[in-house]
Short mmCIF file of C-alpha atoms in Angstrom, two decimals:
data_model
loop_
_atom_site.label_atom_id
_atom_site.label_comp_id
_atom_site.label_asym_id
_atom_site.label_seq_id
_atom_site.Cartn_x
_atom_site.Cartn_y
_atom_site.Cartn_z
CA MET Y 12 -29.47 -4.66 -4.46
CA THR Y 13 -25.69 -4.20 -3.76
CA ARG Y 14 -23.99 -3.26 -6.24
CA LYS Y 15 -21.06 -4.67 -7.70
CA ALA Y 16 -17.89 -2.20 -7.06
CA VAL Y 17 -15.39 -2.60 -9.96
CA ILE Y 18 -12.06 -1.33 -10.87
CA THR Y 19 -11.44 1.69 -13.56
CA GLY Y 20 -8.23 3.34 -12.95
CA LEU Y 21 -4.42 3.04 -11.23
CA GLY Y 22 -2.15 4.67 -10.37
CA ALA Y 23 1.48 5.04 -8.82
CA THR Y 24 4.23 6.20 -8.16
CA SER Y 25 6.41 3.83 -5.87
CA PRO Y 26 10.31 2.85 -4.85
CA ILE Y 27 10.05 0.43 -8.63
CA GLY Y 28 8.32 3.36 -10.87
CA GLY Y 29 6.86 5.89 -11.42
CA ASP Y 30 3.82 5.13 -13.09
CA VAL Y 31 1.70 2.10 -12.90
CA GLU Y 32 3.40 0.39 -16.44
CA THR Y 33 6.59 1.08 -14.77
CA MET Y 34 5.97 -0.19 -11.83
CA TRP Y 35 4.05 -3.75 -13.50
CA ALA Y 36 6.96 -4.60 -15.19
CA ASN Y 37 9.18 -4.27 -13.24
CA ALA Y 38 7.79 -5.77 -10.55
CA LEU Y 39 7.60 -9.03 -13.23
CA ALA Y 40 11.17 -8.56 -13.55
CA GLY Y 41 12.10 -8.75 -9.38
CA THR Y 42 13.56 -5.18 -9.31
CA SER Y 43 14.44 -3.86 -5.88
CA GLY Y 44 14.07 0.09 -5.09
CA ALA Y 45 16.17 -0.11 -1.75
CA ARG Y 46 18.93 1.93 -1.87
CA PRO Y 47 21.38 4.30 0.50
CA ILE Y 48 20.34 7.52 1.95
CA GLU Y 49 22.36 10.05 0.45
CA LYS Y 50 21.79 12.74 2.84
CA ASP Y 51 23.71 14.93 4.72
CA TRP Y 52 21.43 13.85 8.02
CA VAL Y 53 22.11 10.14 7.71
CA GLU Y 54 25.94 10.86 9.09
CA LYS Y 55 24.81 13.71 11.22
CA TYR Y 56 22.16 11.44 13.35
CA ASN Y 57 24.53 8.47 13.22
CA LEU Y 58 21.54 6.43 11.92
CA PRO Y 59 22.25 2.02 12.28
CA VAL Y 60 20.32 1.94 8.90
CA THR Y 61 21.31 3.92 6.61
CA PHE Y 62 18.79 3.15 3.52
CA ALA Y 63 15.76 2.72 3.14
CA ALA Y 64 14.00 2.36 -0.55
CA GLN Y 65 12.84 5.54 -2.02
CA LEU Y 66 11.07 7.11 -5.80
CA SER Y 67 12.39 6.03 -8.46
CA ASN Y 68 10.54 9.77 -9.61
CA ASP Y 69 10.89 12.93 -8.13
CA PRO Y 70 6.70 14.82 -7.77
CA SER Y 71 8.05 17.84 -8.85
CA GLU Y 72 8.42 15.97 -12.27
CA VAL Y 73 4.63 15.75 -12.64
CA LEU Y 74 3.18 18.79 -10.10
CA SER Y 75 3.71 21.85 -10.56
CA ARG Y 76 6.25 23.71 -8.77
CA VAL Y 77 3.29 25.62 -6.35
CA GLU Y 78 1.97 23.37 -6.01
CA ALA Y 79 4.50 20.90 -4.63
CA ARG Y 80 5.55 23.96 -2.17
CA ARG Y 81 1.97 24.37 -0.23
CA MET Y 82 2.01 20.31 -0.54
CA ASP Y 83 3.46 17.92 2.20
CA PRO Y 84 5.37 14.94 1.17
CA THR Y 85 2.59 12.50 1.65
CA THR Y 86 0.32 14.53 -0.71
CA GLN Y 87 2.70 15.25 -3.27
CA MET Y 88 2.83 10.94 -3.81
CA GLY Y 89 -1.24 10.80 -3.26
CA LEU Y 90 -1.90 12.93 -6.13
CA VAL Y 91 0.35 11.95 -8.86
CA ALA Y 92 -1.12 8.59 -8.20
CA ALA Y 93 -5.07 10.14 -7.91
CA ARG Y 94 -4.09 11.75 -10.38
CA GLU Y 95 -2.45 9.21 -13.74
CA ALA Y 96 -5.57 6.73 -12.19
CA TRP Y 97 -8.09 9.65 -13.39
CA THR Y 98 -6.92 9.76 -16.57
CA ASP Y 99 -6.26 5.89 -16.56
CA ALA Y 100 -10.51 5.56 -16.48
CA GLY Y 101 -11.62 8.82 -18.89
CA LEU Y 102 -13.14 10.17 -16.36
CA SER Y 103 -14.06 13.93 -16.56
CA SER Y 104 -16.23 16.10 -15.33
CA ASP Y 105 -18.64 15.44 -17.93
CA ASN Y 106 -19.42 11.72 -17.32
CA ILE Y 107 -18.82 12.18 -13.82
CA GLU Y 108 -21.64 14.26 -11.05
CA PRO Y 109 -19.18 16.43 -8.59
CA GLU Y 110 -21.74 14.64 -5.34
CA ARG Y 111 -21.66 11.66 -7.11
CA LEU Y 112 -17.51 11.79 -6.62
CA ALA Y 113 -16.09 10.27 -3.15
CA VAL Y 114 -12.50 9.96 -2.03
CA ALA Y 115 -11.34 7.22 0.25
CA PHE Y 116 -7.65 7.42 1.27
CA GLY Y 117 -5.14 5.93 3.93
CA THR Y 118 -1.66 7.37 5.56
CA GLY Y 119 -0.40 5.61 8.54
CA ILE Y 120 1.46 8.57 10.14
CA GLY Y 121 1.48 11.68 7.46
CA GLY Y 122 3.19 14.83 7.00
CA VAL Y 123 6.23 13.88 9.20
CA TRP Y 124 8.28 16.28 7.03
CA THR Y 125 6.21 19.33 8.22
CA LEU Y 126 5.34 18.97 11.20
CA LEU Y 127 9.49 18.19 12.04
CA ASP Y 128 10.53 20.81 10.14
CA SER Y 129 8.11 23.26 11.51
CA TRP Y 130 8.97 22.24 14.93
CA ASP Y 131 13.11 22.39 14.10
CA ASN Y 132 11.88 26.11 12.93
CA LEU Y 133 10.03 27.27 15.23
CA ARG Y 134 12.54 26.16 17.93
CA GLU Y 135 15.50 27.69 16.12
CA ARG Y 136 14.23 30.39 14.46
CA GLY Y 137 10.96 31.42 16.45
CA PRO Y 138 7.26 31.58 15.33
CA ARG Y 139 7.34 33.99 12.68
CA ARG Y 140 9.59 31.67 10.34
CA VAL Y 141 6.74 29.08 10.68
CA LEU Y 142 4.92 28.74 7.97
CA PRO Y 143 1.67 29.68 7.76
CA MET Y 144 0.06 26.46 5.86
CA THR Y 145 1.83 23.53 8.32
CA VAL Y 146 -0.87 23.11 9.81
CA PRO Y 147 -2.99 22.08 6.33
CA MET Y 148 0.49 20.60 5.12
CA LEU Y 149 1.07 18.18 8.40
CA MET Y 150 -2.42 16.57 9.12
CA PRO Y 151 -2.76 13.07 7.95
CA ASN Y 152 -5.89 13.57 5.91
CA GLY Y 153 -3.39 16.04 3.38
CA ALA Y 154 -3.18 13.94 0.68
CA GLY Y 155 -7.23 12.80 0.80
CA ALA Y 156 -8.31 16.27 0.77
CA ALA Y 157 -5.86 17.76 -1.90
CA ILE Y 158 -7.33 14.86 -3.99
CA SER Y 159 -10.93 16.17 -3.35
CA MET Y 160 -9.84 19.65 -4.38
CA ASP Y 161 -8.14 18.45 -7.01
CA LEU Y 162 -10.91 16.01 -8.51
CA SER Y 163 -14.33 19.22 -7.47
CA ALA Y 164 -15.11 14.97 -5.38
CA ARG Y 165 -17.75 16.77 -2.96
CA GLY Y 166 -18.74 13.31 -1.91
CA GLY Y 167 -17.07 12.26 1.03
CA ALA Y 168 -13.23 12.74 1.06
CA MET Y 169 -12.73 9.97 4.08
CA THR Y 170 -9.09 9.67 5.44
CA THR Y 171 -7.91 5.90 7.56
CA VAL Y 172 -4.87 6.07 10.04
CA SER Y 173 -4.60 2.72 10.28
CA ALA Y 174 -0.80 1.82 10.42
CA CYS Y 175 0.47 -1.14 8.19
CA ALA Y 176 -3.58 -1.10 6.86
CA SER Y 177 -4.00 2.41 6.25
CA GLY Y 178 -4.25 1.62 2.52
CA THR Y 179 -6.70 -1.96 2.70
CA GLU Y 180 -8.99 -0.30 4.43
CA ALA Y 181 -9.50 2.54 2.47
CA VAL Y 182 -10.28 0.64 0.04
CA HIS Y 183 -12.38 -1.67 1.58
CA ASN Y 184 -14.76 1.93 2.93
CA ALA Y 185 -14.87 2.46 -0.88
CA ARG Y 186 -16.59 -0.13 -1.25
CA GLN Y 187 -19.14 0.25 1.35
CA LEU Y 188 -19.52 4.06 -0.32
CA ILE Y 189 -20.52 2.54 -4.64
CA GLU Y 190 -22.44 -0.89 -2.73
CA SER Y 191 -24.00 0.92 -0.03
CA GLY Y 192 -25.33 3.40 -4.05
CA GLN Y 193 -24.05 6.60 -1.21
CA ALA Y 194 -21.26 7.75 -4.66
CA ASP Y 195 -20.45 6.05 -7.73
CA VAL Y 196 -16.38 6.79 -8.21
CA VAL Y 197 -14.76 6.47 -5.11
CA VAL Y 198 -10.59 7.74 -5.93
CA THR Y 199 -9.44 5.86 -3.21
CA GLY Y 200 -6.28 4.41 -2.79
CA GLY Y 201 -2.72 5.02 0.21
CA ALA Y 202 0.54 7.57 0.64
CA GLU Y 203 3.12 7.65 2.60
CA ALA Y 204 5.94 10.21 2.77
CA ALA Y 205 8.37 8.43 5.89
CA ILE Y 206 11.90 8.35 5.41
CA HIS Y 207 12.99 10.71 8.06
CA PRO Y 208 16.05 10.72 10.47
CA LEU Y 209 12.92 10.35 13.33
CA PRO Y 210 10.89 6.98 11.93
CA ILE Y 211 14.65 5.43 10.80
CA ALA Y 212 15.52 6.11 14.46
CA GLY Y 213 12.39 4.36 15.76
CA PHE Y 214 11.55 1.60 13.41
CA ALA Y 215 15.62 0.45 14.09
CA ALA Y 216 15.95 1.05 17.41
CA MET Y 217 12.06 -1.56 17.99
CA GLN Y 218 14.36 -4.50 16.18
CA ALA Y 219 12.09 -4.00 13.13
CA LEU Y 220 14.54 -2.72 9.55
CA SER Y 221 16.84 -4.70 8.39
CA LYS Y 222 20.28 -3.34 8.51
CA ARG Y 223 21.49 -4.91 5.81
CA ASN Y 224 23.54 -1.36 4.66
CA ASP Y 225 25.96 -3.11 3.11
CA ASP Y 226 23.96 -4.89 0.59
CA PRO Y 227 20.46 -2.48 0.61
CA GLN Y 228 18.66 -4.54 -2.06
CA ALA Y 229 19.70 -7.76 -0.55
CA ALA Y 230 17.61 -6.05 3.11
CA SER Y 231 13.93 -7.66 2.19
CA ARG Y 232 13.20 -10.85 2.44
CA PRO Y 233 10.18 -12.45 3.10
CA TYR Y 234 9.86 -15.72 3.95
CA ASP Y 235 13.37 -16.33 4.11
CA THR Y 236 15.71 -18.48 7.13
CA ASP Y 237 17.51 -15.19 7.35
CA ARG Y 238 15.35 -12.03 7.71
CA ASP Y 239 16.45 -9.64 10.00
CA GLY Y 240 13.48 -6.42 9.47
CA PHE Y 241 12.22 -4.69 6.83
CA VAL Y 242 12.71 -2.05 4.70
CA LEU Y 243 11.22 1.53 4.81
CA GLY Y 244 9.54 2.53 1.84
CA GLU Y 245 7.84 5.50 0.27
CA GLY Y 246 4.93 6.38 -2.65
CA ALA Y 247 1.42 6.21 -3.53
CA GLY Y 248 -1.21 4.39 -4.96
CA ALA Y 249 -4.72 4.95 -5.94
CA LEU Y 250 -7.05 2.87 -7.92
CA VAL Y 251 -10.90 4.18 -8.92
CA ILE Y 252 -13.94 2.24 -7.78
CA GLU Y 253 -16.70 1.98 -9.48
CA SER Y 254 -19.99 0.86 -9.68
CA GLU Y 255 -20.70 -1.65 -12.54
CA GLU Y 256 -24.00 0.12 -14.00
CA HIS Y 257 -22.05 3.14 -13.99
CA ALA Y 258 -18.60 1.82 -15.70
CA ARG Y 259 -20.35 -0.25 -18.47
CA THR Y 260 -23.22 3.59 -19.05
CA ARG Y 261 -19.63 4.93 -19.36
CA GLY Y 262 -17.88 1.82 -21.77
CA ALA Y 263 -14.51 1.76 -19.10
CA GLU Y 264 -12.27 -0.68 -18.93
CA ILE Y 265 -12.59 -2.94 -16.40
CA TYR Y 266 -9.40 -4.16 -15.01
CA ALA Y 267 -11.15 -7.02 -12.09
CA VAL Y 268 -13.94 -6.90 -9.12
CA LEU Y 269 -13.58 -5.34 -6.18
CA ALA Y 270 -15.87 -8.73 -4.80
CA GLY Y 271 -15.49 -8.11 -0.77
CA SER Y 272 -13.66 -6.57 1.85
CA GLY Y 273 -12.55 -8.24 5.49
CA ILE Y 274 -11.36 -5.76 8.70
CA THR Y 275 -10.79 -7.42 12.31
CA SER Y 276 -8.69 -6.68 15.08
CA ASP Y 277 -6.64 -8.59 17.06
CA ALA Y 278 -6.46 -6.35 20.63
CA TYR Y 279 -3.44 -7.94 21.29
CA HIS Y 280 -0.09 -6.11 20.78
CA ILE Y 281 0.12 -2.33 20.27
CA THR Y 282 3.43 -3.21 17.85
CA ALA Y 283 3.71 -7.53 17.48
CA PRO Y 284 0.92 -9.44 15.53
CA GLU Y 285 -1.00 -12.51 17.40
CA PRO Y 286 0.97 -15.56 17.07
CA GLU Y 287 -1.68 -17.77 16.06
CA GLY Y 288 -3.20 -16.03 13.36
CA TYR Y 289 -6.83 -15.48 14.28
CA GLY Y 290 -7.41 -11.57 14.10
CA ALA Y 291 -5.96 -12.75 10.34
CA ALA Y 292 -7.84 -15.01 9.61
CA ARG Y 293 -10.97 -13.84 11.19
CA ALA Y 294 -10.65 -11.45 8.29
CA LEU Y 295 -9.26 -13.81 5.43
CA ARG Y 296 -12.95 -15.25 5.87
CA ALA Y 297 -15.07 -12.13 6.13
CA ALA Y 298 -13.32 -11.15 3.41
CA LEU Y 299 -14.00 -14.18 0.71
CA GLU Y 300 -17.61 -14.45 3.07
CA ASN Y 301 -18.55 -11.19 2.12
CA ALA Y 302 -17.52 -11.76 -2.19
CA GLY Y 303 -19.18 -14.68 -2.02
CA LEU Y 304 -16.86 -16.51 -2.79
CA GLU Y 305 -15.05 -20.82 -0.72
CA TYR Y 306 -10.82 -20.10 0.11
CA SER Y 307 -10.87 -22.84 -3.14
CA ASP Y 308 -12.28 -20.00 -5.67
CA ILE Y 309 -8.30 -18.30 -4.57
CA SER Y 310 -5.06 -18.31 -6.85
CA HIS Y 311 -3.43 -15.81 -5.56
CA VAL Y 312 -2.87 -13.93 -2.16
CA ASN Y 313 -0.39 -10.34 -1.88
CA ALA Y 314 0.69 -11.41 1.29
CA HIS Y 315 1.33 -8.20 4.01
CA ALA Y 316 4.53 -9.85 4.69
CA THR Y 317 6.98 -7.43 5.66
CA SER Y 318 10.31 -9.67 5.77
CA THR Y 319 10.42 -9.30 9.76
CA PRO Y 320 11.65 -11.96 11.87
CA VAL Y 321 8.07 -12.24 13.97
CA GLY Y 322 5.59 -10.64 11.22
CA ASP Y 323 5.93 -13.70 8.69
CA ARG Y 324 4.55 -16.59 10.35
CA PRO Y 325 1.59 -15.56 12.11
CA GLU Y 326 -0.08 -14.41 8.39
CA TYR Y 327 1.62 -18.16 7.15
CA VAL Y 328 -0.74 -19.84 10.23
CA ALA Y 329 -3.80 -18.00 9.51
CA MET Y 330 -3.53 -18.61 5.13
CA LYS Y 331 -3.06 -21.98 6.38
CA SER Y 332 -6.09 -22.55 8.95
CA VAL Y 333 -8.42 -20.58 5.83
CA PHE Y 334 -6.97 -22.40 3.20
CA ALA Y 335 -5.66 -26.39 4.43
CA GLU Y 336 -4.09 -27.98 1.87
CA HIS Y 337 -5.55 -25.44 -1.14
CA LEU Y 338 -2.52 -23.12 0.26
CA ASP Y 339 0.15 -25.63 -2.07
CA ASN Y 340 -2.54 -24.08 -5.00
CA VAL Y 341 -1.96 -20.41 -4.43
CA GLN Y 342 0.83 -18.32 -5.45
CA VAL Y 343 2.41 -15.74 -2.90
CA SER Y 344 3.81 -13.10 -3.86
CA ALA Y 345 5.73 -10.94 -1.39
CA THR Y 346 6.05 -7.84 -2.82
CA LYS Y 347 7.88 -6.01 -0.32
CA SER Y 348 10.70 -7.55 -1.29
CA GLN Y 349 11.37 -5.56 -4.36
CA THR Y 350 9.33 -2.44 -2.51
CA GLY Y 351 10.09 -1.94 1.01
CA HIS Y 352 7.64 -1.56 3.80
CA LEU Y 353 5.49 1.59 2.62
CA LEU Y 354 3.51 1.82 5.89
CA GLY Y 355 0.05 3.53 4.71
CA ALA Y 356 0.74 2.87 1.80
CA SER Y 357 1.33 -0.12 1.19
CA GLY Y 358 -1.83 -1.59 1.27
CA ALA Y 359 -2.80 0.53 -1.67
CA LEU Y 360 0.63 -0.92 -3.32
CA GLU Y 361 -0.83 -4.24 -3.42
CA ALA Y 362 -3.70 -3.51 -4.14
CA ILE Y 363 -2.62 -2.11 -6.86
CA PHE Y 364 -0.26 -5.26 -7.76
CA THR Y 365 -2.98 -7.79 -7.36
CA VAL Y 366 -5.66 -6.12 -9.45
CA LEU Y 367 -2.53 -6.76 -12.23
CA ALA Y 368 -2.59 -9.82 -11.55
CA LEU Y 369 -5.20 -10.66 -12.63
CA HIS Y 370 -5.80 -8.88 -16.11
CA HIS Y 371 -2.28 -9.74 -17.28
CA ARG Y 372 -2.92 -13.57 -15.21
CA LYS Y 373 0.61 -13.15 -13.82
CA THR Y 374 1.93 -13.09 -10.03
CA PRO Y 375 4.92 -10.40 -8.72
CA VAL Y 376 8.75 -12.12 -8.28
CA THR Y 377 8.69 -12.51 -3.94
CA ILE Y 378 12.71 -11.51 -4.57
CA ASN Y 379 15.42 -12.57 -2.22
CA LEU Y 380 14.12 -15.59 -1.32
CA ASP Y 381 17.24 -18.09 -1.00
CA ASN Y 382 16.22 -20.01 2.01
CA GLN Y 383 12.31 -20.42 2.29
CA ASP Y 384 12.17 -20.86 6.15
CA PRO Y 385 10.68 -24.20 7.52
CA ASP Y 386 8.19 -23.16 9.13
CA ILE Y 387 7.14 -20.90 5.96
CA PRO Y 388 6.03 -23.71 4.06
CA MET Y 389 4.26 -22.09 1.24
CA ASN Y 390 4.40 -21.78 -2.11
CA VAL Y 391 5.69 -18.41 -3.03
CA VAL Y 392 6.51 -17.09 -6.59
CA HIS Y 393 10.37 -16.45 -6.70
CA GLY Y 394 12.95 -16.59 -9.95
CA ALA Y 395 9.91 -16.32 -12.80
CA PRO Y 396 7.08 -14.33 -12.53
CA GLY Y 397 4.21 -16.87 -12.54
CA GLU Y 398 1.30 -18.68 -14.21
CA LEU Y 399 -2.85 -17.67 -13.55
CA PRO Y 400 -5.23 -19.63 -15.27
CA ALA Y 401 -7.27 -18.52 -17.80
CA GLY Y 402 -11.46 -18.60 -17.00
CA ASP Y 403 -12.66 -16.52 -13.47
CA ILE Y 404 -10.35 -16.43 -10.75
CA ALA Y 405 -10.17 -14.72 -7.09
CA ALA Y 406 -7.14 -13.07 -5.61
CA LEU Y 407 -7.21 -11.89 -1.56
CA SER Y 408 -4.51 -8.62 -0.64
CA ASN Y 409 -3.40 -9.00 2.75
CA SER Y 410 -2.65 -6.12 5.42
CA PHE Y 411 -1.59 -5.71 9.02
CA GLY Y 412 -1.13 -3.13 10.77
CA PHE Y 413 0.82 -1.73 13.95
CA GLY Y 414 -2.11 -2.15 16.81
CA GLY Y 415 -3.62 -5.05 15.64
CA HIS Y 416 -5.79 -3.93 13.09
CA ASN Y 417 -6.04 -6.39 9.95
CA ALA Y 418 -7.27 -5.65 6.51
CA VAL Y 419 -8.05 -8.09 3.29
CA VAL Y 420 -9.63 -7.03 -0.17
CA ALA Y 421 -10.38 -9.88 -2.42
CA PHE Y 422 -10.71 -9.35 -6.01
CA GLN Y 423 -12.48 -10.89 -8.61
CA SER Y 424 -11.56 -11.22 -12.70
CA SER Y 425 -13.35 -9.06 -14.93
#
């Protein structure tokens, strides 16, 4: 018999809040995390984009000085989020065996700051000035490994690197570990710290970033006719996924049920989504089928919605093909309008928003939607939070990444 997976803990550090409670309040209020980057390197490299959605709270406020020095910023953020989720779940060594505890985390790039700073050190100062911890700090699995060691998780520590779908694929992996009986508890999510001159220059060169340097808070505008690209963000989100039996035995609060997930690939283009959304639609249908849900059961979708001219419409086409006329009844939130695009961490953060939407029966606000694209006629939540109905309801969180990675997770109210 397949075991049911439930969410019992949430943790985050983001551009709109250094913990889940603050982040959620700001998501309902419609707060933008975008602001100018006040670093010397912006002028030094003459970057075409001078703003990003930066963390609202430095990880050093939570981590010890020794911990922070031995971790890349991506790992720092992941550990901060994981510790909050672990505490929120009320877990300890007394109520979970290490061999039954696993980690499934994701990142899109990993330790880019460590890699490039170390390269600068090598070129300018020689090999003796390259730190002994350089390789462990730059590894993409750094966050997952650090979390597993911090929590003594010996049931496996896997890392997914699938661009912007990484965090959602990690949640998919966590569900499989629980449902298959390989673990009783999985700490899952994603982390990313790529607000660095090279990624900014690279994304800008491919015309992916908004160039609204004069008005950063209005730059991320999913579905708006004036959208011109995404805002690069950073941060981490973590969820504790647990078998229902284990959670109820220890009397844990359950936020929602992780009912299903779907993973597909476009095999179309390294950066552009397949324009008719075939792969995305297959992932949506797979998540629904896996969860035992009908399209009419869905009340809310947290959309991938990056705010790029070419990216937003294929997601709509995919959802329209799956939901048909029911799409008019689905409340769609595009939270990247507030948080920016956290790349490999975005799916984790948006899974948290989706879980909280079900738990509190409220949907986050999409900001900067002044003139909705007539080619994307969806019921987008803007102006004020949406209200979800009482009773048993379900919601989806979508993530689509460079390389054609499509990942969707389905949650149900508990």
